[in-house]
XYZ file of C-alpha atoms in Angstrom:
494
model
C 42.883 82.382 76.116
C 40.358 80.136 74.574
C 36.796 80.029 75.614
C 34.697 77.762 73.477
C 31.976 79.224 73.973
C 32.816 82.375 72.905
C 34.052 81.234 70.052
C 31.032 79.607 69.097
C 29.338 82.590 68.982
C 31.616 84.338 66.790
C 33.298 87.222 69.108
C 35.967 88.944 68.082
C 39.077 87.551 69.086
C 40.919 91.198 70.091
C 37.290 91.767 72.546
C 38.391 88.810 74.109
C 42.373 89.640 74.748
C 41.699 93.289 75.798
C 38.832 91.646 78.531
C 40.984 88.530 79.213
C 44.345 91.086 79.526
C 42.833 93.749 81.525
C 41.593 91.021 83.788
C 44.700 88.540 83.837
C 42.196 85.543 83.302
C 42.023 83.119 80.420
C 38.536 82.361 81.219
C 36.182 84.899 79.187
C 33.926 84.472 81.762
C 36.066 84.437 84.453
C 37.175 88.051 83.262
C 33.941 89.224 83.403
C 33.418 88.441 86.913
C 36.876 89.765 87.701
C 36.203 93.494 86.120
C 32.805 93.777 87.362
C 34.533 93.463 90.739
C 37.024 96.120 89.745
C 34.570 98.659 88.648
C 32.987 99.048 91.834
C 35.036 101.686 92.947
C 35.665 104.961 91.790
C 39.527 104.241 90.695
C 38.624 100.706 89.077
C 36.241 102.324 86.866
C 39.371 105.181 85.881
C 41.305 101.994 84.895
C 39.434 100.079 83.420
C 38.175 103.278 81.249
C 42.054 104.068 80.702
C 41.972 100.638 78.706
C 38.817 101.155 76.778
C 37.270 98.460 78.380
C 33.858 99.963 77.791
C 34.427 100.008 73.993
C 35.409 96.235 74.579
C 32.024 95.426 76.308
C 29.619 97.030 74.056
C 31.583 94.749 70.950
C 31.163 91.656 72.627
C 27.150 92.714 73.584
C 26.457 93.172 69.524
C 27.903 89.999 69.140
C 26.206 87.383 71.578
C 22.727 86.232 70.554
C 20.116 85.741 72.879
C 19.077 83.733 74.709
C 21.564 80.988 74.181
C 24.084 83.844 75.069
C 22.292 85.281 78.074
C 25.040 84.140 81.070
C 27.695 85.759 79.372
C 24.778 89.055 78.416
C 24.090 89.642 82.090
C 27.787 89.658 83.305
C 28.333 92.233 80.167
C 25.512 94.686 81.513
C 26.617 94.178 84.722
C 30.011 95.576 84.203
C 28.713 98.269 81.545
C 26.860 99.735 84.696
C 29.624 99.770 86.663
C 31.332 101.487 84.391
C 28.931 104.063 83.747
C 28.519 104.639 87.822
C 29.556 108.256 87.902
C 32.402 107.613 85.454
C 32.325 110.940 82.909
C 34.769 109.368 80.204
C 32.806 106.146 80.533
C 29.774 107.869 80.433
C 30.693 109.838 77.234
C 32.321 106.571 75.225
C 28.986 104.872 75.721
C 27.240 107.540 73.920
C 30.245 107.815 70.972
C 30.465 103.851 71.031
C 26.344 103.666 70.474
C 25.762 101.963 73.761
C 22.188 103.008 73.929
C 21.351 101.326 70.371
C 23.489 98.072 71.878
C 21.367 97.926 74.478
C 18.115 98.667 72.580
C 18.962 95.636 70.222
C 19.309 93.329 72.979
C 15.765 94.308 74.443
C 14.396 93.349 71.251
C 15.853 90.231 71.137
C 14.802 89.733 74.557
C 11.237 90.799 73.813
C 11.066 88.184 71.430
C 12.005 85.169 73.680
C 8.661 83.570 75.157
C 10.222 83.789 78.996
C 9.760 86.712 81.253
C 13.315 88.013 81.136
C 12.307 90.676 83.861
C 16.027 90.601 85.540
C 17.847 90.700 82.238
C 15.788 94.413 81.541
C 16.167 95.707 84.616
C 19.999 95.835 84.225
C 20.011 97.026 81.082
C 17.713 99.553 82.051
C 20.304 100.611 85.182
C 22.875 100.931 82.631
C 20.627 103.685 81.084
C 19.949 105.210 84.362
C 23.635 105.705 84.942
C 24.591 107.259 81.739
C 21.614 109.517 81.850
C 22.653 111.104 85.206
C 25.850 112.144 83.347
C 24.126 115.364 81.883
C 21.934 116.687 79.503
C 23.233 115.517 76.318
C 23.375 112.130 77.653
C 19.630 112.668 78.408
C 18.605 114.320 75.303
C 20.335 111.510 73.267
C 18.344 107.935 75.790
C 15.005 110.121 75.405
C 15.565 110.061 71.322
C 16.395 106.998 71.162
C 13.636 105.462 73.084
C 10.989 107.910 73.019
C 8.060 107.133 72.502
C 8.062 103.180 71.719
C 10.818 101.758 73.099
C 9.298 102.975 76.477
C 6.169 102.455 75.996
C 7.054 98.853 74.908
C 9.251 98.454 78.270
C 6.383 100.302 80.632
C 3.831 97.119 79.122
C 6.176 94.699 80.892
C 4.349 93.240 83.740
C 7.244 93.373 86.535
C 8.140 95.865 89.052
C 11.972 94.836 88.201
C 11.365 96.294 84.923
C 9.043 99.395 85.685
C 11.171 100.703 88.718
C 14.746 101.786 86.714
C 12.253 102.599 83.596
C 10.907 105.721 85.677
C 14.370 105.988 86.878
C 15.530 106.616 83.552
C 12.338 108.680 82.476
C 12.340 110.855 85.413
C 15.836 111.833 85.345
C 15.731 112.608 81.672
C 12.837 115.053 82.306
C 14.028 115.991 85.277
C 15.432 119.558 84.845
C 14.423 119.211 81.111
C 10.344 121.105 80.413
C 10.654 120.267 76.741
C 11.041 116.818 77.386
C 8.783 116.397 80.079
C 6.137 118.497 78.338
C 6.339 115.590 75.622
C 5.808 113.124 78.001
C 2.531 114.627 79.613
C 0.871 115.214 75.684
C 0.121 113.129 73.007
C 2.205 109.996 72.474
C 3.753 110.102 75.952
C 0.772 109.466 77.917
C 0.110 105.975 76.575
C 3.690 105.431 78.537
C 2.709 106.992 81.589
C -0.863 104.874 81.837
C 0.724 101.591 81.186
C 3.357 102.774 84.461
C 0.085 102.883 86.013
C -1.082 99.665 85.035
C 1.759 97.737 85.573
C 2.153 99.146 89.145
C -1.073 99.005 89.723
C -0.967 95.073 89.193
C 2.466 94.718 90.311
C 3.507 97.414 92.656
C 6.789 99.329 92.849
C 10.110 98.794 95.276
C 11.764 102.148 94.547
C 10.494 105.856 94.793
C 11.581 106.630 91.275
C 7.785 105.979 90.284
C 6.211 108.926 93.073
C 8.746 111.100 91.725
C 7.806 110.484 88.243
C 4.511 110.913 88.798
C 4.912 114.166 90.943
C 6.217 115.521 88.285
C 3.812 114.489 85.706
C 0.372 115.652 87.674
C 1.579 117.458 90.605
C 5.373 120.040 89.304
C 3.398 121.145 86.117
C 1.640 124.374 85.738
C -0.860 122.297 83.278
C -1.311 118.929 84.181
C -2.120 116.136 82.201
C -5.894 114.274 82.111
C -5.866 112.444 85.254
C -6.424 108.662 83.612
C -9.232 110.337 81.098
C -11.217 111.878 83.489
C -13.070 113.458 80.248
C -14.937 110.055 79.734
C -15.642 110.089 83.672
C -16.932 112.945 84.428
C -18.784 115.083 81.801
C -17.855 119.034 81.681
C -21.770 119.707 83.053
C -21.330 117.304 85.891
C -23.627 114.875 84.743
C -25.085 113.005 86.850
C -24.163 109.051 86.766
C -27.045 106.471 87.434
C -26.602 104.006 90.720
C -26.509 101.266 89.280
C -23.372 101.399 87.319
C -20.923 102.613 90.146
C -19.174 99.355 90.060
C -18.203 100.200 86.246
C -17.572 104.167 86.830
C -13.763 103.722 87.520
C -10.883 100.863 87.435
C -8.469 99.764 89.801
C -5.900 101.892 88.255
C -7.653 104.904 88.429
C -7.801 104.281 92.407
C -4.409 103.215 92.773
C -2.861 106.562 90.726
C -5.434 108.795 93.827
C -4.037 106.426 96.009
C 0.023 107.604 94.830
C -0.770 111.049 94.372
C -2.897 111.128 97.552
C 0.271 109.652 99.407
C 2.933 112.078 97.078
C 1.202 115.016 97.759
C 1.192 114.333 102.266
C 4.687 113.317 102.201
C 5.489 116.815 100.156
C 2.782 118.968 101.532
C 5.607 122.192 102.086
C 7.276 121.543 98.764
C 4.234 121.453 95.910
C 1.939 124.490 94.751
C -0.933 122.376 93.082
C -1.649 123.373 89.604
C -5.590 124.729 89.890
C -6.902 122.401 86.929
C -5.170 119.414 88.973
C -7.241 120.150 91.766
C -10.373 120.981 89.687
C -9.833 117.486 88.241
C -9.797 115.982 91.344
C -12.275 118.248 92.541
C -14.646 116.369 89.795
C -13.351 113.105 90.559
C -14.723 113.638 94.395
C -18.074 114.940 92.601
C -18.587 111.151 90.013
C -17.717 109.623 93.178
C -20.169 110.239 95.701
C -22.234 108.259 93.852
C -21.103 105.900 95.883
C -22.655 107.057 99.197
C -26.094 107.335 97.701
C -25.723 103.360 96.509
C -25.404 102.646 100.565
C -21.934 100.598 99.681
C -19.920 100.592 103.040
C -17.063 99.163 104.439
C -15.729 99.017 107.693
C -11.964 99.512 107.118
C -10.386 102.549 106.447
C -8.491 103.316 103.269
C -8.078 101.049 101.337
C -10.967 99.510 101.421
C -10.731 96.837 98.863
C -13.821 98.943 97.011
C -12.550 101.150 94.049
C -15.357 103.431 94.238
C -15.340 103.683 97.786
C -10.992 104.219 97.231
C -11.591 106.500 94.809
C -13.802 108.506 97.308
C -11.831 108.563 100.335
C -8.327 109.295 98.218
C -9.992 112.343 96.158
C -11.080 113.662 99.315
C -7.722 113.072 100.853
C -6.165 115.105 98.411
C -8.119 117.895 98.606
C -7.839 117.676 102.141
C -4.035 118.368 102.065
C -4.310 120.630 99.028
C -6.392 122.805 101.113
C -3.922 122.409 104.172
C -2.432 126.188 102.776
C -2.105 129.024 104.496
C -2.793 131.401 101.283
C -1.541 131.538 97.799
C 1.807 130.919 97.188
C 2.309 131.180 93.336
C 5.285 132.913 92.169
C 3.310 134.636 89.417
C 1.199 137.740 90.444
C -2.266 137.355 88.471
C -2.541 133.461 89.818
C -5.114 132.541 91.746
C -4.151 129.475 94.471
C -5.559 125.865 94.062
C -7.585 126.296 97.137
C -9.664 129.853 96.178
C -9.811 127.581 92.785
C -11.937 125.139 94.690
C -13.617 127.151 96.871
C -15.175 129.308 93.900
C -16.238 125.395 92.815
C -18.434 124.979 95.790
C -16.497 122.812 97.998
C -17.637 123.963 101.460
C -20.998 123.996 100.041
C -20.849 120.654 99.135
C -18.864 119.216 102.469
C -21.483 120.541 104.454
C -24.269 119.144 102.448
C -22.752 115.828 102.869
C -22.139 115.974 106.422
C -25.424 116.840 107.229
C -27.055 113.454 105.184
C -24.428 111.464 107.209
C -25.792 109.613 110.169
C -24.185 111.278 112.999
C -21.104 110.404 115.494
C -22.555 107.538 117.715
C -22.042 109.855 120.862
C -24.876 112.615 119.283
C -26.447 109.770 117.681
C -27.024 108.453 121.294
C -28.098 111.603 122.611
C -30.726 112.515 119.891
C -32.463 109.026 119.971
C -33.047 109.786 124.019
C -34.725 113.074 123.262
C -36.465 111.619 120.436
C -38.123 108.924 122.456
C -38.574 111.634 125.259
C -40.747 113.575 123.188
C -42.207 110.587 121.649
C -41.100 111.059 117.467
C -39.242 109.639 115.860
C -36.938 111.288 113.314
C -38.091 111.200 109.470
C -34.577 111.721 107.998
C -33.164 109.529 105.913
C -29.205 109.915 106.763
C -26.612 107.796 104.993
C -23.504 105.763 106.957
C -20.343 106.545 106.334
C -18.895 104.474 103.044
C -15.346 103.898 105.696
C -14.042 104.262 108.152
C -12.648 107.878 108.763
C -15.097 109.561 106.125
C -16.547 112.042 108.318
C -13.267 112.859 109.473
C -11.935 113.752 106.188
C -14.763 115.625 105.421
C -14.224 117.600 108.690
C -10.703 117.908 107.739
C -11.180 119.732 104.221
C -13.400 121.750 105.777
C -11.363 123.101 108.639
C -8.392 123.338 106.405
C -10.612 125.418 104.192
C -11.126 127.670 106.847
C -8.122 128.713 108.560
C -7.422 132.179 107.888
C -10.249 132.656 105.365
C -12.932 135.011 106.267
C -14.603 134.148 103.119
C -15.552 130.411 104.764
C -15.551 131.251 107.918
C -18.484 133.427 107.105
C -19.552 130.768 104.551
C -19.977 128.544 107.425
C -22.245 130.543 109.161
C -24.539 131.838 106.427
C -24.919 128.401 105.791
C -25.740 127.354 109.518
C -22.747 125.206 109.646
C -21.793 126.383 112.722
C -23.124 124.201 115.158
C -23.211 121.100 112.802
C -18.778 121.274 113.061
C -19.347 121.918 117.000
C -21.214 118.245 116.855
C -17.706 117.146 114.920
C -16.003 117.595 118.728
C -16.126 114.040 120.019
C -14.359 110.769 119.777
C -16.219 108.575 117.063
C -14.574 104.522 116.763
C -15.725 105.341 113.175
C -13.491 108.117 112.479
C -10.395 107.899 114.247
C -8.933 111.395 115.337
C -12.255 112.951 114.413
C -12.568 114.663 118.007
C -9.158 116.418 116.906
C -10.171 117.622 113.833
C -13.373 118.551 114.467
C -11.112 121.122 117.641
C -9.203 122.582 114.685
C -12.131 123.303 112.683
C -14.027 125.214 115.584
C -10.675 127.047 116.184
C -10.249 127.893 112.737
C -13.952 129.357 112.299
C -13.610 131.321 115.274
C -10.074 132.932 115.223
C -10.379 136.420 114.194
C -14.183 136.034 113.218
C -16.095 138.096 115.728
C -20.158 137.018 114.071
C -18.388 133.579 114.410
C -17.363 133.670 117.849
C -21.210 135.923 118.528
C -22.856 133.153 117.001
C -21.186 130.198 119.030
C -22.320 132.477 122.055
C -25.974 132.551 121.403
C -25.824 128.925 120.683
C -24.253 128.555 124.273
C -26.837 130.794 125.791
C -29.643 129.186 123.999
C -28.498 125.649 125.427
C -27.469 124.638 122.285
C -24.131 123.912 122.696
C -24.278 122.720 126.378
C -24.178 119.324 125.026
C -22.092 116.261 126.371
C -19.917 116.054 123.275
C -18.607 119.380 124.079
C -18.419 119.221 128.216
C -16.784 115.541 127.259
C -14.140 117.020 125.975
C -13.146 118.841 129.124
C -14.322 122.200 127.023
C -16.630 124.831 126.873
C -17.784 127.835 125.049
C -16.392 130.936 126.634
C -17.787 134.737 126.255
C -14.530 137.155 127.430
C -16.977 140.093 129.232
C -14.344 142.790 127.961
C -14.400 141.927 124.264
C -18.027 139.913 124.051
C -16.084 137.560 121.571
C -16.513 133.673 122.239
C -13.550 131.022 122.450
C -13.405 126.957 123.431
C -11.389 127.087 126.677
C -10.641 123.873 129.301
C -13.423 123.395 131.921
C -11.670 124.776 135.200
C-alpha cells in the first residue's frame, strides 16, 4: 500500500491503511476516489462513519501542505462533505475531531498561494455548510470559529464560487439563531456583509443563499441595519445635494443591493412585514435620488439602466412600490404602526404627486394638449421634466395607487391635493411606461371605492367636460353617476 507521494509528504502510515482498507485500493488516491463514491448515499456515509473514516480524513488534511498537495486536498474535502451530507455521527466527529480548525488552516495556506484557488474554497466552504445544518451547536461552534475575520477574509474573495456557500454557511448559522444574527447586522459583522455586496456586485451570484441572507439582514429584522451607510448619503435634515455631483452620490454597489432587495422583497411580497426604519431608509434613498431627474439624465431602457443614479431611482421606488402593496398593518405587536402609515406620515403621496405633475405627460395627453394649445394660440410656459426610464411614471402611479387602496386618509389626500384628475390622465397606454394604462385603472378604482367626495368629485369633472377626454373614452370607459346613490364609478362604454 505504498503511495510515494504520500509518503513524501509525511502522512501517517495507519491514515493511509484505514483509507486504503476501507476502500480495498492500494492506491491512496485511488481510495479517495473510491469512498467519495461510497458516501453519496445515505448507507455509504453509515459505513464509512462505522470505520471512522472521517477521523481518518481530517489526519491526512493537517498533514498535506499546500499547494504541492492540492490533488490529493480536493479529493479529501470532497469526501469530508460527503460525509457530513446529513450524516449526525459524522456531523458530530467533525466537531470532536476539530474539523472546522482543519479546514480553517488550509484556507490560510490557500490564502497565501498567489493563484485564485476559488474551487479549492468553495468545497471547503460546502463542508461547513453541511455540518452547520446538523444543529445549533454545530452552528454556534463554525460562527466562533470564523466570526468575524475568517469571514470577512473569505467574503473579500473576488469569485461567486467562493461567496455563494459563504452565505450558505452564514445564513444557516443565523438562521433560527437572533443572537447571532444580531452580531452580524452591528459592529464588526457589517464589514462582512458589505464586502458580500461587493463581491456580488462585481461578480454576481449562482445560488439563492445570498437573497436569503440578505432578507434576513435588511428585510426579517425588527431594526435593520444602515442600508450601505446611508448616514453619509443622505443627511438626517434632508439636505439637499448639488447637481453636479450626482454621478459621485452613490456606487454601483449601493444600486445593485436596491436592485436584490427590490427583487427579494416582489418575489416575497405575502411573507415580509417591512421593518418601518427599512422603509424610512429607503424612503430617503428615493428623496438623494431624485436629484437625478432635475440633472435631465435619461435613458431609454427600463431597469437597469446601466446609470446608478438613475438604478438607484427606479429600484427605491420599486420597493416602496411593493412595500406599499398592503392591505393594512399586519404587525404582530399591538402599539406598531405598519411600514406604509410610516411613509405616508413622511410625505410620500405628497411627494409622488409633485413629481408627476413636473413630468412631461403620456404622449397620448401630450398630443392632445399641444392641439388645444395651438388652437388657442399659447404656448405652454411649463418647464416639465422626461422621464429618467422607461416605466418611471408607471411606478410612480403604482406607489400611489397602492397607497391608496383602502385608505381614506389618501384617498382624501388625493383630492385635497387636486390629484384627482392628474391619476385619471394616468389611464392610457404610454410606449414609455409599459402597463401604465393598467395601473393608472387600479389607482382610479382604488380612490374611488368607498370614497363618496371621491366618486362626487370625478362627477363634476365629467359634467364639467373635464374628463370627457380621449384617454378615458380610449379605453372603452367612462365616468358613470348611479341616479339612486349619486356616487360615480369607471364602467365599459355600452
Amino acid at each position: 500500500m505504498e503511495d510515494t507521494s504520500l509518503l513524501e509528504l509525511c502522512v501517517a502510515e495507519d491514515v493511509i491503511q484505514a483509507l486504503c482498507g476501507a476502500s480495498n485500493s492500494s492506491s491512496m488516491e485511488k481510495s479517495l476516489e473510491l469512498l467519495i463514491e461510497i458516501s453519496r448515499t445515505a448507507d455509504g456515509r453509515v459505513d464509512l462513519g462505522s470505520k471512522h473514516i472521517l477521523s481518518m480524513v481530517i489526519q491526512l488534511i493537517q498533514s498535506i501542505p499546500y499547494p504541492s498537495g492540492r490533488q490529493f486536498l480536493v479529493l479529501s474535502l470532497r469526501l469530508l462533505r460527503n460525509l457530513c451530507a446529513g450524516e449526525i455521527s459524522n456531523q458530530n466527529s467533525f466537531l470532536q475531531r476539530n474539523g472546522v480548525g482543519a479546514i480553517l488552516n488550509v484556507f490560510r495556506s490557500a490564502k497565501l498561494s498567489s493563484e485564485e484557488d476559488y474551487g479549492f474554497f468553495r468545497i471547503g466552504l460546502q463542508v461547513l455548510a453541511n455540518v452547520s445544518l446538523a444543529g445549533e451547536e454545530h452552528q454556534r461552534l463554525i460562527w466562533n470559529q470564523l466570526f468575524p475575520d475568517e469571514f470577512l477574509a473569505l467574503a473579500k474573495i473576488r469569485g461567486r464560487e467562493v461567496c455563494d456557500p459563504l452565505c450558505m454557511v452564514i445564513y444557516v448559522c443565523c438562521d433560527g439563531n437572533p443572537e447571532l444574527l444580531t452580531e452580524l447586522c452591528n459592529g464588526c459583522g457589517l464589514p462582512i456583509v458589505r464586502e458580500i455586496i461587493r463581491t456580488t456586485a462585481a461578480v454576481g451570484f449562482g445560488e439563492d443563499w445570498l437573497k436569503l441572507l440578505l432578507s434576513r439582514v435588511y428585510l426579517e429584522q425588527l431594526h435593520t441595519p444602515p442600508l450601505f451607510s446611508v448616514s453619509s448619503l443622505v443627511g438626517p435634515n434632508n439636505t439637499k445635494v448639488e447637481d453636479n455631483v450626482v454621478g459621485d452620490i452613490f456606487s454601483p454597489e449601493q444600486a445593485f443591493l436596491l436592485r436584490i432587495i427590490s427583487e427579494i422583497l416582489n418575489e416575497r411580497l405575502e411573507e415580509i412585514t417591512v421593518p418601518n426604519d427599512f422603509a424610512l431608509r429607503v424612503l430617503e434613498i428615493f428623496k438623494s435620488s431624485i436629484v437625478v431627474i432635475s440633472s435631465g439624465s435619461t435613458t431609454k431602457s427600463g431597469l437597469p439602466t446601466g446609470s446608478i443614479s438613475i438604478d438607484v431611482l427606479g429600484y427605491s421606488l420599486t420597493i416602496l412600490r411593493d412595500i406599499c402593496a398592503r392591505e393594512g398593518p399586519r404587525d404582530s405587536e399591538e402599539g406598531l404602526v405598519d411600514a406604509v402609515e410610516t411613509l405616508l406620515s413622511y410625505g410620500l403621496v405628497e411627494l409622488l404627486l409633485s413629481l408627476l405633475r413636473n413630468l412631461e405627460p403620456p404622449a397620448m395627453i401630450k398630443k392632445a394638449m399641444n392641439q388645444g394649445e395651438n388652437q388657442e394660440g399659447r404656448t405652454s410656459s411649463r418647464s416639465l421634466k422626461p422621464c429618467p426610464y422607461k416605466g418611471f411614471r408607471r411606478d410612480v402611479v403604482a406607489v400611489i395607487g397602492n397607497c391608496s387602496y383602502k385608505r381614506r386618509n389618501v384617498q382624501d389626500e388625493i383630492r385635497q391635493k387636486n390629484g384627482i384628475l392628474l391619476l385619471l390622465q394616468q389611464c392610457v397606454t404610454d410606449e414609455d411606461n409599459p402597463f401604465l394604462r393598467e395601473w393608472g385603472i387600479w389607482s382610479v378604482r382604488n380612490l374611488l371605492e368607498g370614497n363618496a367626495e371621491n366618486q362626487r368629485a370625478v362627477a363634476e369633472l365629467e359634467l364639467q367636460g373635464s374628463v370627457d377626454t380621449p384617454e378615458i373614452s380610449s379605453l372603452g370607459l367612462k365616468v358613470e353617476v348611479d341616479p339612486s346613490s349619486g356616487r360615480a364609478k369607471l364602467v365599459n362604454i355600452s
